[in-house]
Amino acid sequence: MGFEMKQEKDVLGLIPSKNQGKASSSNPSSVKSPHNKNKKKKKNNNNNKKKMVMAWRPKKTDSPAEEITAVRRLLLTCKEVFSNGGPGVVPSEDKIQQLRGVLDNMKPEDVGLALTMPFFRPVPGPRNGSSPRITYLPLHECEQFSIAIFCLPPSGVIPLHNHPGMTVFSKLLFGTMHIKSYDWVVDAPLRDPKTRLAKLKMDSTLTAPCNASILYPEDGGNMHRFTAETACAVLDVLGPPYCNPEGRHCTYFLEFPLDKFSSEEDDVLRGQVERECHAWLQERDDNPDDLNVVGALYGGPKVED
């Protein structure tokens, strides 16, 4: 999703690594004594007679597979999956399953999250009726993709919004969340320039642990709304990310039942659409009043090199 982030005064900083002291040990052979001194002289005499040969042993290192963290693996996989991506370009099925497999195995601790963090405590919105404050943690963004986490307290809502030309992976890290999503009905008439007919794709509740969900530029529930039933954390991968100069801006929608604008005499809709599975989605002019999102620093394991 996209939004204008408010600056958070107190944000979670990067977690400093603990200093590790180096233990010193003495070498018994280095102790000065008459016996050692005599042996040293004898040894030096032998060294003068023959050439010293030094053998270097390669330093033992851990294999890269053992060192890589889950979040680093996610970044590398995204770089591979979206390497030839762009607006409207859907990765191959093999690439989609590759990234989904990585996300399916992600856990809250892989990104440094815990339910006890202040992000997940209900903080009332600035206006009556607005959603509790949601925290946005950016992990990485480039031209091809972005990785971020949304931290929602109970009753937190991300209003219905779209993902133009994007393939989006969403992984619920913990909590219980209701998701409602729509896709546009192709070739359906416009009620007005800002109102289009959409078909319901998903209206379900998910509880972690669960597999990642995927939406596509034209299907899979490209417009969706998240409602946190408990404290939730959602890891999002967008390919490509929102970009206003390139026309990929986030649009929010109001939802109306089919009967709101349709009539029995409507030749196009009559007998062709199931009323309970369709709705009119109307563009909102500005960011919704009930959207309450602030940005904070990501403080989990290192993502970049």
XYZ file of C-alpha atoms in Angstrom:
305
model
C 0.000 0.000 0.000
C 1.084 3.627 -0.281
C 0.592 6.554 1.980
C 2.147 9.771 3.195
C 4.145 8.725 6.224
C 4.090 10.868 9.332
C 7.420 11.230 11.089
C 7.588 9.223 14.258
C 9.368 11.016 17.117
C 10.369 7.914 19.031
C 11.172 5.065 16.724
C 12.787 1.719 17.226
C 16.502 2.128 16.594
C 18.872 -0.414 15.241
C 19.811 -3.057 17.770
C 23.498 -2.670 18.629
C 25.593 -5.798 18.667
C 27.102 -6.887 21.972
C 30.810 -6.289 22.453
C 32.665 -9.469 22.740
C 35.879 -9.436 24.769
C 38.951 -11.353 23.651
C 40.457 -13.659 26.229
C 44.248 -13.625 26.491
C 46.306 -16.657 27.291
C 49.994 -17.103 28.030
C 52.248 -19.502 26.173
C 54.230 -21.773 28.524
C 57.109 -21.968 26.077
C 57.530 -18.203 26.197
C 58.343 -18.141 29.897
C 61.950 -17.040 30.480
C 64.071 -19.633 32.266
C 67.637 -20.879 32.051
C 66.407 -24.138 30.564
C 64.458 -22.379 27.837
C 67.386 -20.097 27.145
C 69.755 -22.987 26.553
C 67.271 -24.726 24.314
C 66.804 -21.552 22.355
C 70.517 -21.212 21.683
C 70.724 -24.775 20.495
C 67.730 -24.291 18.233
C 69.176 -21.119 16.724
C 72.377 -22.952 15.863
C 70.395 -25.578 14.015
C 68.442 -22.914 12.125
C 71.687 -21.390 10.849
C 72.608 -24.692 9.226
C 69.393 -25.251 7.346
C 66.857 -23.077 5.567
C 63.587 -22.318 7.311
C 60.468 -23.354 5.370
C 57.110 -21.894 6.426
C 53.856 -23.598 5.495
C 50.657 -21.487 5.333
C 47.349 -23.102 6.147
C 44.166 -21.630 4.655
C 41.925 -19.958 7.202
C 38.864 -21.997 7.973
C 35.651 -20.140 7.181
C 31.997 -21.015 7.508
C 30.126 -21.735 4.319
C 27.855 -18.910 3.004
C 24.822 -21.166 3.446
C 25.493 -21.306 7.182
C 25.985 -17.559 7.562
C 22.990 -16.224 5.639
C 20.014 -15.013 7.672
C 16.365 -15.495 6.709
C 15.867 -11.818 5.899
C 19.042 -11.729 3.831
C 17.834 -14.822 1.943
C 14.569 -12.976 1.278
C 16.417 -10.004 -0.204
C 18.578 -12.162 -2.473
C 15.549 -14.127 -3.649
C 13.646 -10.911 -4.446
C 16.591 -9.654 -6.497
C 16.507 -12.842 -8.533
C 12.721 -13.051 -8.901
C 12.246 -9.402 -9.949
C 15.483 -9.003 -11.943
C 13.579 -8.712 -15.227
C 10.415 -7.241 -13.751
C 8.478 -4.075 -14.383
C 4.934 -2.686 -14.301
C 2.463 -5.408 -15.278
C 5.196 -8.037 -15.576
C 4.382 -11.177 -13.586
C 7.331 -13.406 -12.658
C 7.309 -16.974 -13.939
C 5.514 -19.611 -11.885
C 8.844 -21.096 -10.816
C 10.021 -17.721 -9.536
C 6.733 -17.086 -7.754
C 6.935 -20.403 -5.926
C 10.589 -19.778 -5.100
C 9.790 -16.494 -3.348
C 6.663 -17.876 -1.762
C 8.681 -20.755 -0.301
C 11.064 -18.297 1.366
C 8.218 -16.201 2.777
C 6.290 -19.242 4.024
C 9.211 -20.053 6.313
C 9.650 -16.525 7.684
C 8.998 -16.035 11.402
C 8.631 -12.871 13.526
C 12.071 -13.347 15.068
C 13.617 -13.408 11.578
C 12.835 -9.681 11.336
C 13.309 -8.850 15.012
C 9.622 -8.600 15.949
C 7.880 -9.605 19.165
C 4.299 -9.157 20.307
C 5.490 -7.208 23.345
C 6.829 -4.320 21.235
C 5.044 -0.947 21.500
C 4.033 -1.110 17.811
C 1.301 -3.577 18.732
C -0.258 -1.633 21.604
C -3.496 0.147 20.703
C -2.890 3.881 20.264
C -6.096 5.807 19.381
C -6.184 7.734 16.151
C -6.165 11.546 16.099
C -9.837 11.704 15.157
C -12.942 9.912 16.354
C -13.543 6.820 14.298
C -10.045 6.655 12.845
C -8.017 3.481 13.009
C -5.493 2.881 15.786
C -2.000 3.855 14.737
C -0.258 1.447 12.354
C 3.549 1.365 12.104
C 5.391 0.972 8.804
C 8.908 -0.526 8.852
C 10.777 -0.279 5.516
C 13.456 -2.930 4.984
C 14.502 -2.323 1.383
C 13.360 -0.456 -1.726
C 14.745 -0.262 -5.255
C 13.262 0.212 -8.720
C 12.364 -3.467 -9.026
C 10.793 -4.220 -5.633
C 10.263 -3.157 -2.035
C 10.162 -5.052 1.273
C 8.342 -3.666 4.305
C 6.437 -4.658 7.426
C 3.112 -3.312 8.673
C 2.594 -3.571 12.429
C -1.103 -3.394 13.328
C -2.513 -3.208 16.854
C -5.924 -4.801 17.503
C -8.653 -3.141 15.348
C -6.046 -1.532 13.110
C -7.293 -1.078 9.531
C -5.525 -0.563 6.211
C -8.397 0.699 4.013
C -9.323 -0.759 0.633
C -6.587 0.165 -1.860
C -5.057 -1.022 -5.141
C -1.672 -2.168 -6.468
C -1.402 -0.932 -10.076
C 0.765 -3.152 -12.277
C 2.183 -5.004 -9.263
C 2.713 -8.535 -8.078
C 2.406 -8.512 -4.286
C 3.344 -11.136 -1.686
C 1.898 -10.754 1.826
C 3.025 -12.936 4.717
C 1.144 -12.773 8.041
C 3.920 -13.222 10.608
C 1.648 -13.410 13.642
C -1.875 -12.564 14.720
C -5.357 -12.909 13.239
C -6.403 -10.690 10.346
C -9.487 -10.313 8.163
C -8.812 -9.735 4.471
C -11.351 -8.571 1.923
C -10.230 -8.238 -1.685
C -11.626 -7.513 -5.152
C -10.660 -7.644 -8.821
C -12.111 -5.450 -11.546
C -14.812 -6.925 -13.751
C -13.425 -6.767 -17.281
C -15.557 -4.869 -19.836
C -18.120 -3.864 -17.213
C -19.668 -0.417 -17.772
C -18.497 2.499 -15.657
C -21.148 4.097 -13.487
C -19.033 7.264 -13.617
C -15.328 8.023 -14.216
C -14.481 7.075 -10.616
C -16.812 4.128 -10.036
C -16.249 0.625 -11.409
C -17.738 -2.808 -10.885
C -15.562 -5.279 -8.991
C -15.890 -8.954 -8.134
C -15.216 -10.254 -4.640
C -12.088 -12.410 -4.525
C -11.585 -13.032 -0.814
C -13.548 -12.363 2.361
C -11.791 -14.481 4.968
C -9.907 -14.448 8.238
C -6.326 -15.690 8.414
C -4.419 -16.720 11.516
C -0.645 -17.175 11.628
C 1.174 -19.370 10.933
C -0.112 -19.498 7.368
C 1.282 -19.383 3.849
C 1.918 -16.146 2.018
C -0.883 -14.786 -0.165
C -0.194 -13.431 -3.658
C -2.027 -10.893 -5.792
C -1.339 -9.973 -9.407
C -1.817 -6.906 -11.641
C -5.144 -8.153 -13.006
C -6.338 -10.790 -10.532
C -5.767 -12.450 -7.189
C -7.508 -9.629 -5.321
C -5.566 -6.572 -6.497
C -7.682 -4.276 -4.292
C -7.692 -5.357 -0.661
C -8.408 -4.219 2.884
C -6.699 -5.496 6.048
C -8.448 -5.470 9.442
C -6.527 -6.688 12.486
C -8.661 -8.808 14.810
C -5.655 -9.173 17.123
C -2.224 -7.547 17.025
C -0.713 -8.449 13.646
C 2.473 -8.119 11.643
C 2.405 -8.366 7.840
C 5.545 -8.703 5.729
C 4.930 -7.243 2.259
C 6.931 -7.618 -0.958
C 5.850 -5.406 -3.871
C 7.221 -5.805 -7.372
C 7.552 -3.128 -8.617
C 6.901 -0.677 -5.746
C 4.589 2.328 -5.840
C 6.016 5.235 -7.835
C 4.000 8.409 -8.371
C 6.168 9.784 -11.240
C 5.586 6.534 -13.142
C 1.844 6.540 -12.456
C 1.846 3.789 -9.833
C 0.213 5.677 -7.010
C -1.937 4.109 -4.338
C -5.652 4.722 -4.801
C -8.174 4.154 -2.008
C -11.777 3.133 -2.591
C -15.202 3.302 -1.033
C -17.257 0.121 -1.303
C -20.956 0.117 -2.231
C -23.374 -2.813 -2.693
C -24.486 -3.645 -6.198
C -27.985 -2.250 -5.607
C -26.588 1.163 -4.781
C -26.271 2.133 -8.457
C -27.789 -0.782 -10.395
C -31.405 -1.133 -11.453
C -33.459 -4.108 -12.582
C -33.509 -2.667 -16.092
C -29.747 -2.635 -16.405
C -29.213 -4.788 -19.500
C -25.549 -5.441 -18.787
C -25.828 -6.512 -15.170
C -29.207 -8.222 -15.065
C -28.815 -12.001 -14.863
C -25.051 -11.862 -15.362
C -23.720 -10.986 -11.932
C -24.224 -12.434 -8.490
C -25.193 -9.586 -6.230
C -23.480 -10.964 -3.151
C -20.185 -11.412 -5.037
C -19.971 -7.971 -6.648
C -19.722 -4.385 -5.483
C -19.127 -0.894 -6.821
C -15.750 0.565 -5.905
C -15.488 4.327 -5.981
C -12.190 6.185 -5.915
C -11.544 8.417 -2.932
C -10.126 11.829 -3.702
C -7.553 11.908 -0.921
C -5.982 9.622 1.623
C -8.738 8.276 3.881
C -9.383 10.007 7.187
C -9.346 6.610 8.873
C -5.799 5.879 7.655
C -3.347 6.385 10.507
C 0.163 5.198 9.606
C 3.540 6.334 10.923
C 7.005 5.266 9.877
C 9.692 3.834 12.135
C 13.181 2.418 11.719
C 13.546 -1.274 11.095
C 15.533 -2.785 13.980
C 15.813 -6.440 13.049
C 18.675 -8.487 11.580
C 20.728 -6.770 8.925
C 19.215 -6.856 5.434
C 21.963 -5.337 3.278
C 25.644 -6.275 3.072
